[in-house]
Amino acid sequence: MNGIILGIVFLSASVLYVAYIEFKAKNHRDGRLLAGIGASSAIAGAGLFML
């Protein structure tokens, strides 16, 4: 179970990093989309951790 949680956390961190790169490149539409996906993944990882 901990491996799955760590995988979700690393995946969300990488998606949030790509969202940051897109914002820096002035591509705000894709940056907002990636930030939303990364944030929801981080919330899902935190929810699994609480189980």
Coordinates of C-alpha atoms in Angstrom, one line a residue:
M1 CA 0.0 0.0 0.0
N2 CA 2.8 2.4 0.8
G3 CA 4.4 1.8 -2.6
I4 CA 1.1 2.9 -4.3
I5 CA 0.9 6.0 -2.2
L6 CA 4.5 6.9 -2.9
G7 CA 3.9 6.4 -6.6
I8 CA 0.9 8.7 -6.6
V9 CA 2.9 11.3 -4.7
F10 CA 5.8 11.2 -7.1
L11 CA 3.4 11.3 -10.1
S12 CA 1.6 14.3 -8.7
A13 CA 4.9 16.1 -7.9
S14 CA 6.1 15.5 -11.5
V15 CA 2.8 16.8 -12.9
L16 CA 2.9 19.9 -10.7
Y17 CA 6.5 20.5 -11.9
V18 CA 5.4 20.3 -15.5
A19 CA 2.5 22.7 -14.7
Y20 CA 5.1 25.1 -13.3
I21 CA 7.2 24.9 -16.5
E22 CA 4.1 25.6 -18.6
F23 CA 3.2 28.7 -16.5
K24 CA 6.8 29.9 -16.9
A25 CA 6.5 29.4 -20.7
K26 CA 3.3 31.6 -20.7
N27 CA 1.1 28.6 -21.6
H28 CA -1.5 29.3 -18.9
R29 CA -4.3 27.1 -20.3
D30 CA -2.2 23.9 -20.2
G31 CA -0.6 25.0 -16.9
R32 CA -4.0 25.4 -15.2
L33 CA -5.1 22.0 -16.5
L34 CA -1.9 20.3 -15.3
A35 CA -2.1 22.1 -12.0
G36 CA -5.6 20.8 -11.4
I37 CA -4.6 17.2 -12.3
G38 CA -1.6 17.4 -10.1
A39 CA -3.5 18.9 -7.1
S40 CA -6.2 16.2 -7.4
S41 CA -3.6 13.5 -7.5
A42 CA -2.0 15.0 -4.4
I43 CA -5.3 15.0 -2.6
A44 CA -5.9 11.4 -3.7
G45 CA -2.5 10.4 -2.3
A46 CA -3.2 12.1 1.0
G47 CA -6.6 10.4 1.1
L48 CA -5.1 7.0 0.6
F49 CA -2.4 7.8 3.2
M50 CA -5.2 8.5 5.8
L51 CA -6.8 5.1 5.2

